[in-house]
Short mmCIF file of C-alpha atoms and ligand atoms in Angstrom, two decimals:
data_model
loop_
_atom_site.label_atom_id
_atom_site.label_comp_id
_atom_site.label_asym_id
_atom_site.label_seq_id
_atom_site.Cartn_x
_atom_site.Cartn_y
_atom_site.Cartn_z
CA UNK A 461 117.82 96.38 70.07
CA UNK A 462 117.19 93.08 71.78
CA UNK A 463 115.68 94.59 74.89
CA UNK A 464 112.18 95.97 74.64
CA UNK A 465 110.74 98.82 76.65
CA UNK A 466 107.94 97.80 78.97
CA UNK A 467 105.47 100.66 79.19
CA UNK A 468 103.03 100.09 82.00
CA UNK A 469 99.65 101.82 81.84
CA UNK A 470 98.01 100.16 84.86
CA UNK A 471 97.60 103.57 86.48
CA UNK A 472 96.00 105.16 83.40
CA UNK A 473 94.29 102.75 80.97
CA UNK A 474 93.99 100.16 83.75
CA UNK A 475 92.62 102.55 86.32
CA UNK A 476 89.96 103.70 83.82
CA UNK A 477 88.31 100.26 84.03
CA UNK A 478 85.26 99.96 86.30
CA UNK A 479 86.16 98.69 89.76
CA UNK A 480 89.86 99.59 89.48
CA UNK A 481 89.78 103.21 90.65
CA UNK A 482 92.56 103.96 93.15
CA UNK A 483 93.01 106.89 95.50
CA UNK A 484 96.09 109.10 95.60
CA UNK A 485 98.07 107.08 98.15
CA UNK A 486 97.17 103.78 96.50
CA UNK A 487 98.40 105.05 93.13
CA UNK A 488 101.72 106.13 94.61
CA UNK A 489 102.07 102.78 96.36
CA UNK A 490 101.34 100.93 93.13
CA UNK A 491 103.80 103.14 91.22
CA UNK A 492 106.60 102.34 93.65
CA UNK A 493 105.91 98.64 93.25
CA UNK A 494 105.93 99.03 89.45
CA UNK A 495 109.32 100.65 89.82
CA UNK A 496 110.51 97.73 91.97
CA UNK A 497 109.21 95.42 89.24
CA UNK A 498 111.48 97.19 86.78
CA UNK A 499 109.09 98.69 84.23
CA UNK A 500 110.84 101.17 81.94
CA UNK A 501 108.00 103.65 81.55
CA UNK A 502 104.90 104.10 83.65
CA UNK A 503 101.90 106.08 82.56
CA UNK A 504 100.88 107.69 85.82
CA UNK A 505 97.56 109.12 84.66
CA UNK A 506 95.83 111.79 82.64
CA UNK A 507 96.91 115.04 84.33
CA UNK A 508 94.21 117.29 82.82
CA UNK A 509 91.36 114.95 83.84
CA UNK A 510 90.90 116.41 87.34
CA UNK A 511 92.88 118.13 90.10
CA UNK A 512 93.08 114.74 91.83
CA UNK A 513 94.58 113.11 88.74
CA UNK A 514 97.05 115.96 88.38
CA UNK A 515 98.10 115.58 92.02
CA UNK A 516 98.68 111.85 91.73
CA UNK A 517 100.66 112.13 88.48
CA UNK A 518 102.79 114.77 90.19
CA UNK A 519 103.27 112.72 93.34
CA UNK A 520 104.30 109.69 91.27
CA UNK A 521 106.65 111.79 89.13
CA UNK A 522 108.28 113.12 92.31
CA UNK A 523 108.53 109.70 93.98
CA UNK A 524 109.74 107.44 91.15
CA UNK A 525 113.46 107.56 90.51
CA UNK A 526 114.42 104.95 87.93
CA UNK A 527 111.50 104.59 85.51
CA UNK A 528 110.26 107.21 83.07
CA UNK A 529 106.98 108.73 84.21
CA UNK A 530 104.53 109.91 81.60
CA UNK A 531 101.16 111.60 81.53
CA UNK A 532 98.57 111.24 78.80
CA UNK A 533 97.29 114.29 76.92
CA UNK A 534 94.89 114.79 74.07
CA UNK A 535 96.44 116.67 71.15
CA UNK A 536 95.56 119.94 72.85
CA UNK A 537 97.91 122.53 74.27
CA UNK A 538 96.05 122.76 77.61
CA UNK A 539 96.36 118.97 78.07
CA UNK A 540 100.03 119.02 77.15
CA UNK A 541 100.66 121.93 79.53
CA UNK A 542 98.98 120.02 82.37
CA UNK A 543 101.06 116.91 81.63
CA UNK A 544 104.28 118.91 81.44
CA UNK A 545 103.55 120.62 84.76
CA UNK A 546 102.64 117.35 86.49
CA UNK A 547 105.76 115.46 85.40
CA UNK A 548 108.16 118.36 85.87
CA UNK A 549 109.77 116.74 88.91
CA UNK A 550 110.31 113.34 87.25
CA UNK A 551 113.82 111.98 86.85
CA UNK A 552 112.85 110.88 83.32
CA UNK A 553 109.71 112.72 82.17
CA UNK A 554 107.73 111.79 79.07
CA UNK A 555 104.71 113.44 77.48
CA UNK A 556 102.27 111.13 75.72
CA UNK A 557 99.89 112.79 73.30
CA UNK A 558 97.32 111.12 71.07
CA UNK A 559 94.77 111.74 68.36
CA UNK A 560 92.41 109.33 66.63
CA UNK A 561 93.29 108.71 62.98
CA UNK A 562 90.73 106.26 61.54
CA UNK A 563 88.09 107.70 59.20
CA UNK A 564 85.42 106.41 61.58
CA UNK A 565 86.80 108.46 64.46
CA UNK A 566 87.63 111.49 62.32
CA UNK A 567 84.15 111.64 60.83
CA UNK A 568 81.91 110.70 63.77
CA UNK A 569 83.89 111.55 66.88
CA UNK A 570 86.25 114.40 66.06
CA UNK A 571 84.35 115.71 63.02
CA UNK A 572 87.56 116.83 61.34
CA UNK A 573 89.19 116.09 57.99
CA UNK A 574 92.36 114.09 57.47
CA UNK A 575 94.17 117.35 56.66
CA UNK A 576 93.04 118.86 60.00
CA UNK A 577 94.14 115.71 61.76
CA UNK A 578 97.64 116.03 60.33
CA UNK A 579 97.79 119.72 61.31
CA UNK A 580 96.74 118.94 64.87
CA UNK A 581 99.33 116.18 65.20
CA UNK A 582 102.11 118.45 63.93
CA UNK A 583 101.10 121.20 66.32
CA UNK A 584 100.64 119.01 69.37
CA UNK A 585 103.82 117.00 68.96
CA UNK A 586 106.03 120.01 68.33
CA UNK A 587 104.38 121.85 71.23
CA UNK A 588 105.07 118.87 73.51
CA UNK A 589 108.60 118.51 72.22
CA UNK A 590 109.35 122.09 73.21
CA UNK A 591 108.40 121.19 76.77
CA UNK A 592 109.96 117.74 77.06
CA UNK A 593 112.74 115.84 75.31
CA UNK A 594 110.80 112.56 75.35
CA UNK A 595 107.49 112.65 73.47
CA UNK A 596 105.28 109.74 72.49
CA UNK A 597 102.57 110.07 69.88
CA UNK A 598 99.71 107.54 69.63
CA UNK A 599 97.43 107.21 66.61
CA UNK A 600 94.24 106.10 68.34
CA UNK A 601 92.45 103.35 66.37
CA UNK A 602 95.60 102.88 64.26
CA UNK A 603 94.69 99.29 63.35
CA UNK A 604 91.52 100.54 61.57
CA UNK A 605 93.21 103.53 59.94
CA UNK A 606 93.86 103.69 56.21
CA UNK A 607 97.45 102.52 55.84
CA UNK A 608 98.76 105.24 53.54
CA UNK A 609 97.22 107.84 55.79
CA UNK A 610 98.73 106.15 58.86
CA UNK A 611 102.18 106.46 57.27
CA UNK A 612 101.56 110.17 56.80
CA UNK A 613 100.39 110.49 60.41
CA UNK A 614 103.54 108.89 61.79
CA UNK A 615 105.84 110.75 59.38
CA UNK A 616 104.28 114.00 60.61
CA UNK A 617 104.73 113.01 64.27
CA UNK A 618 108.36 111.99 63.70
CA UNK A 619 109.16 115.17 61.80
CA UNK A 620 107.59 117.19 64.64
CA UNK A 621 109.87 115.53 67.20
CA UNK A 622 108.14 112.38 68.51
CA UNK A 623 110.62 109.91 69.99
CA UNK A 624 108.17 106.99 70.24
CA UNK A 625 105.28 106.25 67.91
CA UNK A 626 102.55 104.05 69.27
CA UNK A 627 100.25 101.84 67.21
CA UNK A 628 97.12 101.11 69.24
CA UNK A 629 94.63 98.41 68.41
CA UNK A 630 92.19 100.53 70.38
CA UNK A 631 89.14 98.31 70.01
CA UNK A 632 90.91 94.93 70.04
CA UNK A 633 89.87 94.23 66.45
CA UNK A 634 93.13 92.99 64.96
CA UNK A 635 94.40 89.43 64.63
CA UNK A 636 98.04 88.51 65.33
CA UNK A 637 98.83 88.05 61.61
CA UNK A 638 97.27 91.36 60.71
CA UNK A 639 98.86 93.27 63.56
CA UNK A 640 102.32 91.82 62.89
CA UNK A 641 101.90 92.72 59.21
CA UNK A 642 100.84 96.26 60.14
CA UNK A 643 103.98 96.81 62.23
CA UNK A 644 106.17 95.29 59.48
CA UNK A 645 104.50 97.55 56.91
CA UNK A 646 105.11 100.66 59.02
CA UNK A 647 108.73 99.65 59.66
CA UNK A 648 109.26 99.48 55.88
CA UNK A 649 107.23 102.44 54.75
CA UNK A 650 107.34 105.27 57.30
CA UNK A 651 110.13 107.76 56.57
CA UNK A 652 112.33 108.35 59.62
CA UNK A 653 111.01 105.34 61.50
CA UNK A 654 114.57 104.23 62.26
CA UNK A 655 114.94 107.31 64.49
CA UNK A 656 112.09 106.37 66.85
CA UNK A 657 110.85 103.50 68.96
CA UNK A 658 107.79 101.73 67.57
CA UNK A 659 105.28 100.70 70.20
CA UNK A 660 102.21 98.44 70.48
CA UNK A 661 99.09 99.11 72.57
CA UNK A 662 96.62 96.26 72.15
CA UNK A 663 93.19 95.83 73.72
CA UNK A 664 91.70 92.47 74.53
CA UNK A 665 88.16 92.59 73.12
CA UNK A 666 88.74 89.33 71.22
CA UNK A 667 91.17 87.93 73.76
CA UNK A 668 94.13 88.60 71.43
CA UNK A 669 95.89 91.53 73.12
CA UNK A 670 98.95 89.53 74.22
CA UNK A 671 99.18 87.57 70.95
CA UNK A 672 98.88 90.80 68.94
CA UNK A 673 101.53 92.56 71.05
CA UNK A 674 103.95 89.65 70.66
CA UNK A 675 103.30 89.59 66.90
CA UNK A 676 104.16 93.30 66.91
CA UNK A 677 107.43 92.59 68.72
CA UNK A 678 108.34 89.90 66.19
CA UNK A 679 107.74 92.42 63.43
CA UNK A 680 110.06 95.01 64.99
CA UNK A 681 108.15 96.90 67.71
CA UNK A 682 110.46 97.67 70.62
CA UNK A 683 108.00 99.02 73.17
CA UNK A 684 104.95 97.17 74.47
CA UNK A 685 102.19 98.97 76.35
CA UNK A 686 100.50 96.73 78.86
CA UNK A 687 98.97 96.53 82.33
CA UNK A 688 99.25 94.25 85.33
CA UNK A 689 96.77 91.37 84.93
CA UNK A 690 95.62 93.02 81.68
CA UNK A 691 93.25 95.42 83.41
CA UNK A 692 91.94 98.24 81.24
CA UNK A 693 89.06 99.66 79.23
CA UNK A 694 86.31 97.10 78.47
CA UNK A 695 87.99 93.68 78.18
CA UNK A 696 91.33 95.20 79.14
CA UNK A 697 94.84 95.65 77.75
CA UNK A 698 97.66 93.20 77.10
CA UNK A 699 98.72 91.55 80.37
CA UNK A 700 102.28 92.53 81.22
CA UNK A 701 103.13 89.33 83.09
CA UNK A 702 102.07 87.25 80.05
CA UNK A 703 104.15 89.34 77.64
CA UNK A 704 107.23 89.29 79.85
CA UNK A 705 107.04 85.59 80.68
CA UNK A 706 106.13 84.74 77.08
CA UNK A 707 109.26 86.49 75.84
CA UNK A 708 111.37 84.89 78.53
CA UNK A 709 110.02 81.35 78.36
CA UNK A 710 109.85 81.27 74.54
CA UNK A 711 112.91 83.41 73.81
CA UNK A 712 113.67 80.95 71.01
CA UNK A 713 110.37 81.84 69.31
CA UNK A 714 110.65 85.60 69.79
CA UNK A 715 114.20 86.24 68.61
CA UNK A 716 115.85 86.29 72.07
CA UNK A 717 114.23 89.56 73.04
CA UNK A 718 114.49 90.42 76.71
CA UNK A 719 112.97 92.96 79.12
CA UNK A 720 114.27 94.76 82.21
CA UNK A 721 111.48 93.34 84.36
CA UNK A 722 112.48 91.59 87.60
CA UNK A 723 110.16 88.69 87.09
CA UNK A 724 110.34 87.58 90.76
CA UNK A 725 108.36 90.75 91.59
CA UNK A 726 105.48 89.82 89.26
CA UNK A 727 103.29 87.98 91.78
CA UNK A 728 103.82 90.62 94.46
CA UNK A 729 102.79 93.35 92.00
CA UNK A 730 99.67 91.50 90.85
CA UNK A 731 98.66 90.79 94.45
CA UNK A 732 99.21 94.39 95.45
CA UNK A 733 96.90 95.49 92.64
CA UNK A 734 94.29 93.01 93.79
CA UNK A 735 94.69 94.07 97.42
CA UNK A 736 94.40 97.75 96.63
CA UNK A 737 91.43 97.46 94.30
CA UNK A 738 89.68 94.58 96.06
CA UNK A 739 89.33 92.78 92.71
CA UNK A 740 90.40 89.16 93.01
CA UNK A 741 92.78 87.50 90.58
CA UNK A 742 90.93 84.70 88.76
CA UNK A 743 92.33 81.35 89.93
CA UNK A 744 93.08 80.29 86.36
CA UNK A 745 94.79 83.57 85.38
CA UNK A 746 98.01 82.78 83.50
CA UNK A 747 101.22 83.37 85.48
CA UNK A 748 99.65 84.81 88.67
CA UNK A 749 96.41 82.89 89.29
CA UNK A 750 96.30 80.61 92.35
CA UNK A 751 96.07 77.60 90.04
CA UNK A 752 98.77 78.70 87.60
CA UNK A 753 101.26 76.31 89.20
CA UNK A 754 98.86 73.89 90.94
CA UNK A 755 98.89 70.30 89.73
CA UNK A 756 95.66 68.57 90.60
CA UNK A 757 95.74 65.31 88.69
CA UNK A 758 97.75 62.41 90.08
CA UNK A 759 99.57 61.89 86.79
CA UNK A 760 100.67 65.52 86.72
CA UNK A 761 101.70 65.49 90.38
CA UNK A 762 103.76 62.38 89.83
CA UNK A 763 105.42 63.93 86.77
CA UNK A 764 106.24 67.21 88.55
CA UNK A 765 107.68 65.38 91.53
CA UNK A 766 110.02 63.34 89.33
CA UNK A 767 110.97 66.27 87.10
CA UNK A 768 109.28 69.68 87.35
CA UNK A 769 109.70 70.37 83.61
CA UNK A 770 107.27 67.57 82.74
CA UNK A 771 104.36 69.91 83.44
CA UNK A 772 105.98 73.23 84.38
CA UNK A 773 107.32 75.45 81.60
CA UNK A 774 108.54 78.04 84.11
CA UNK A 775 109.09 77.85 87.84
CA UNK A 776 106.73 79.46 90.37
CA UNK A 777 109.83 81.06 91.96
CA UNK A 778 110.69 82.83 88.70
CA UNK A 779 107.49 84.89 89.04
CA UNK A 780 107.65 85.12 92.83
CA UNK A 781 104.78 82.68 93.40
CA UNK A 782 106.36 80.40 95.96
CA UNK A 783 105.51 81.33 99.55
CA UNK A 784 106.86 79.91 102.74
CA UNK A 785 103.72 78.64 104.40
CA UNK A 786 104.13 78.14 108.13
CA UNK A 787 106.20 81.03 109.42
CA UNK A 788 105.66 82.35 112.88
CA UNK A 789 103.94 81.29 116.07
CA UNK A 790 102.84 82.47 119.45
CA UNK A 791 106.35 82.87 120.79
CA UNK A 792 107.80 84.84 117.90
CA UNK A 793 108.96 88.34 118.75
CA UNK A 794 108.34 91.67 117.03
CA UNK A 795 111.75 91.57 115.40
CA UNK A 796 111.05 88.23 113.70
CA UNK A 797 107.63 89.48 112.60
CA UNK A 798 109.06 92.69 111.15
CA UNK A 799 111.74 90.74 109.28
CA UNK A 800 109.16 88.43 107.78
CA UNK A 801 106.92 91.36 106.84
CA UNK A 802 109.87 93.05 105.16
CA UNK A 803 110.45 89.88 103.09
CA UNK A 804 106.80 90.09 102.12
CA UNK A 805 107.27 93.71 101.01
CA UNK A 806 105.97 95.59 104.07
CA UNK A 807 108.37 98.12 105.52
CA UNK A 808 106.07 99.49 108.21
CA UNK A 809 106.71 102.52 110.37
CA UNK A 810 107.06 101.86 114.10
CA UNK A 811 103.42 102.68 114.98
CA UNK A 812 102.02 100.38 112.35
CA UNK A 813 104.57 97.66 113.09
CA UNK A 814 103.46 97.78 116.74
CA UNK A 815 99.80 97.57 115.68
CA UNK A 816 100.46 94.59 113.43
CA UNK A 817 102.44 92.92 116.21
CA UNK A 818 99.56 93.38 118.67
CA UNK A 819 97.13 91.95 116.09
CA UNK A 820 99.53 89.09 115.41
CA UNK A 821 99.78 88.21 119.11
CA UNK A 822 96.04 88.26 119.53
CA UNK A 823 95.67 86.11 116.41
CA UNK A 824 98.28 83.67 117.70
CA UNK A 825 96.08 83.13 120.76
CA UNK A 826 93.15 82.18 118.55
CA UNK A 827 94.83 80.45 115.62
CA UNK A 828 97.48 77.74 115.79
CA UNK A 829 99.25 78.21 112.49
CA UNK A 830 100.01 81.67 111.18
CA UNK A 831 100.95 81.77 107.53
CA UNK A 832 102.30 84.41 105.19
CA UNK A 833 98.78 84.93 103.89
CA UNK A 834 97.61 85.77 107.42
CA UNK A 835 100.49 88.21 107.86
CA UNK A 836 99.74 89.93 104.55
CA UNK A 837 96.08 90.25 105.54
CA UNK A 838 97.03 91.74 108.93
CA UNK A 839 99.54 94.14 107.39
CA UNK A 840 97.15 95.22 104.64
CA UNK A 841 94.39 95.95 107.11
CA UNK A 842 96.78 98.40 108.84
CA UNK A 843 98.37 100.01 105.79
CA UNK A 844 95.27 102.09 105.04
CA UNK A 845 94.89 103.36 108.60
CA UNK A 846 96.86 106.46 109.49
CA UNK A 847 97.80 105.25 112.96
CA UNK A 848 96.66 108.67 114.08
CA UNK A 849 94.62 108.00 117.18
CA UNK A 850 93.56 111.64 117.52
CA UNK A 851 91.76 111.87 114.20
CA UNK A 852 90.45 108.41 113.49
CA UNK A 853 87.54 106.45 114.83
CA UNK A 854 88.72 103.21 116.40
CA UNK A 855 86.76 100.26 117.68
CA UNK A 856 86.64 99.95 121.43
CA UNK A 857 84.02 97.23 121.91
CA UNK A 858 80.94 95.70 120.39
CA UNK A 859 78.12 93.36 121.37
CA UNK A 860 75.92 91.86 118.69
CA UNK A 861 72.84 89.68 119.06
CA UNK A 862 71.10 87.90 116.26
CA UNK A 863 68.81 84.92 115.78
CA UNK A 864 66.21 83.55 113.41
CA UNK A 865 63.22 84.79 115.50
CA UNK A 866 64.45 88.26 116.40
CA UNK A 867 65.79 91.47 114.92
CA UNK A 868 69.56 91.69 115.10
CA UNK A 869 70.86 94.29 117.54
CA UNK A 870 74.30 95.84 117.86
CA UNK A 871 75.82 97.99 120.55
CA UNK A 872 79.09 99.59 119.53
CA UNK A 873 81.58 101.81 121.32
CA UNK A 874 84.03 103.78 119.24
CA UNK A 875 86.83 106.07 120.38
CA UNK A 876 88.43 109.02 118.70
CA UNK A 877 91.18 110.72 120.65
CA UNK A 878 89.66 111.30 124.09
CA UNK A 879 86.06 110.89 122.91
CA UNK A 880 84.23 107.65 123.60
CA UNK A 881 80.80 107.24 122.00
CA UNK A 882 78.36 104.38 122.33
CA UNK A 883 75.31 103.71 120.15
CA UNK A 884 72.91 100.84 119.59
CA UNK A 885 70.92 99.95 116.49
CA UNK A 886 68.74 97.19 115.12
CA UNK A 887 68.84 95.68 111.66
CA UNK A 888 67.79 92.78 109.50
CA UNK A 889 71.10 91.10 110.29
CA UNK A 890 74.09 91.61 112.60
CA UNK A 891 76.23 93.41 110.01
CA UNK A 892 73.39 95.75 109.10
CA UNK A 893 72.80 96.53 112.78
CA UNK A 894 76.51 97.09 113.46
CA UNK A 895 76.95 99.37 110.43
CA UNK A 896 73.87 101.35 111.41
CA UNK A 897 75.29 101.85 114.93
CA UNK A 898 78.56 103.12 113.43
CA UNK A 899 76.61 105.48 111.19
CA UNK A 900 74.83 106.90 114.24
CA UNK A 901 78.13 107.47 116.05
CA UNK A 902 79.92 109.21 113.20
CA UNK A 903 76.79 111.22 112.26
CA UNK A 904 77.47 110.97 108.56
CA UNK A 905 75.27 108.92 106.25
CA UNK A 906 76.78 106.61 103.68
CA UNK A 907 75.64 104.00 101.19
CA UNK A 908 77.05 100.49 101.41
CA UNK A 909 78.17 99.80 97.83
CA UNK A 910 79.90 96.48 98.26
CA UNK A 911 80.54 94.00 101.04
CA UNK A 912 82.62 90.86 100.64
CA UNK A 913 83.97 88.36 103.07
CA UNK A 914 86.47 85.61 102.51
CA UNK A 915 88.56 83.18 104.51
CA UNK A 916 92.25 84.08 104.19
CA UNK A 917 93.35 80.49 104.64
CA UNK A 918 91.71 77.09 104.92
CA UNK A 919 90.52 75.51 108.21
CA UNK A 920 87.94 76.58 110.75
CA UNK A 921 90.20 78.96 112.65
CA UNK A 922 90.93 80.95 109.48
CA UNK A 923 91.06 84.73 109.48
CA UNK A 924 88.06 86.28 107.78
CA UNK A 925 88.99 89.15 105.48
CA UNK A 926 86.24 91.68 104.86
CA UNK A 927 86.18 94.22 102.05
CA UNK A 928 83.76 97.08 102.34
CA UNK A 929 83.00 99.87 99.89
CA UNK A 930 80.87 102.81 100.97
CA UNK A 931 80.01 106.06 99.26
CA UNK A 932 78.69 109.52 100.05
CA UNK A 933 78.13 112.56 97.85
CA UNK A 934 81.89 113.17 97.59
CA UNK A 935 83.05 109.74 96.43
CA UNK A 936 83.53 106.11 97.35
CA UNK A 937 85.89 104.66 99.91
CA UNK A 938 87.20 101.15 100.47
CA UNK A 939 88.16 99.46 103.68
CA UNK A 940 89.62 96.12 104.63
CA UNK A 941 89.44 94.39 107.99
CA UNK A 942 90.58 91.05 109.25
CA UNK A 943 89.68 89.04 112.28
CA UNK A 944 88.83 85.48 113.22
CA UNK A 945 85.45 87.04 114.15
CA UNK A 946 83.65 88.14 110.98
CA UNK A 947 81.56 90.78 112.76
CA UNK A 948 84.69 92.37 114.20
CA UNK A 949 86.40 92.15 110.78
CA UNK A 950 83.37 93.86 109.23
CA UNK A 951 83.38 96.72 111.73
CA UNK A 952 87.14 97.19 111.30
CA UNK A 953 86.78 97.28 107.50
CA UNK A 954 83.94 99.79 107.79
CA UNK A 955 86.01 102.01 110.07
CA UNK A 956 88.88 102.17 107.56
CA UNK A 957 86.41 103.29 104.89
CA UNK A 958 84.66 105.68 107.29
CA UNK A 959 87.93 107.33 108.35
CA UNK A 960 88.84 107.84 104.69
CA UNK A 961 85.42 109.32 104.02
CA UNK A 962 85.66 111.73 106.96
CA UNK A 963 89.21 112.72 105.98
CA UNK A 964 87.92 113.63 102.50
CA UNK A 965 85.09 115.62 104.06
CA UNK A 966 87.64 117.66 106.03
O1 KIV B 50 93.54 102.43 73.41
C1 KIV B 50 94.05 103.49 73.02
O2 KIV B 50 94.04 103.83 71.84
C2 KIV B 50 94.65 104.35 74.03
C3 KIV B 50 95.45 105.51 73.54
C4 KIV B 50 95.15 106.75 74.30
C5 KIV B 50 96.90 105.16 73.57
O3 KIV B 50 94.56 104.08 75.20
ZN1 ZN B 51 94.06 101.94 75.47
#
């Protein structure tokens, strides 16, 4: 009873948040990293939502071996059937079904009575339980639900076969005292509660999601639902890294409760999420922000140098934040590079490893010091490409001219298999002109939704990392490119996105 279940919903509640949408392969990649992190349960998605969602829940269920994989379902048989089908291949499948229970939601959203609500819960949970031995029931908006009614809701779910009952603070309205008291009340009042796991699911509208979740744990909850970096609907969910490190660092305050999370994987997981989604981690973000372990003031630096504990309550290594800076140089071989990439979490196939090595050698000619951050940027820019020369557009050469008294011009040559196509275009700036030339070559129009450029490391010879998001009628596609030349980096990023777009078109 002293270990709590970490239920990660980055791929469901997190992915619902604007800007965090992931494609199929990205979701599977994230799921495998969540497994490496050691989460107990991962909510892979909402299988009924679309064929794409179904396919990714299924792919995750088939790929993940140690964690439970669950799919969300409304309290409807068709949703539960879709979830059951999608998680069929999981080593440890779970069905998660939910229904709102507050009078506000019953009256204005669902337009049903309390009695109907109870009937639907009984039907949905027993239906799910016939399909899966592990069933979670969530009472949406539980924190604003009449307490006596909430007891009845959970008693019904338990009697119908739920194995976990979840208490969401759906709109982030609760305070830690109130939420702790709610969990304590339920622990004392709900008949049969000793047979199930009680779970928290707190949103961060008032910035209290982590505090509320921890208050729930103190009051007896033994599952916490959370997301990496707290991403999720509106202001987000409880941040997993804060919960896990809070419990670990202040085990004295939280009754020596532990988790199965391998904390050294935390930083890698947060960075993978940021890399995949293109959303940066705020520098001041607790646990994983760039400044979380930086000591700027002289007094602090002096203190940390004499004894780290003066200003550090946990070590950067314990969350995987320490990086070896200077790693490889011009004379390093492919073997050394592959070893270092493996340490950084990139087990590349031989084609991609060869591509990264070629990019590394060319970078080593232009840049004196190559750091882990450079290597991650190079590897990431290749992960999305399929290394399939026959089907993908690749950059052969480009010439760009721009100045303050002329229109920018770009001449670009792309290759695809044996085809070599050259086009020229003008634009208000060099990137515009280059993108227009690419558009002419691929003969498919797209809208540029987002364009961002950043230096990977300090100094003038830094790699520029470009993130591009384009869209067409079928969807939006991200691309990442790196180069010491920002125009080249931009074209490379665009080509990753373009190849994804054309693949979808096929
Ligand atoms: O916030 C919420 O209530 C939810 C439920 C579906 C668990 O996400
Ligand atoms: Zn939620």
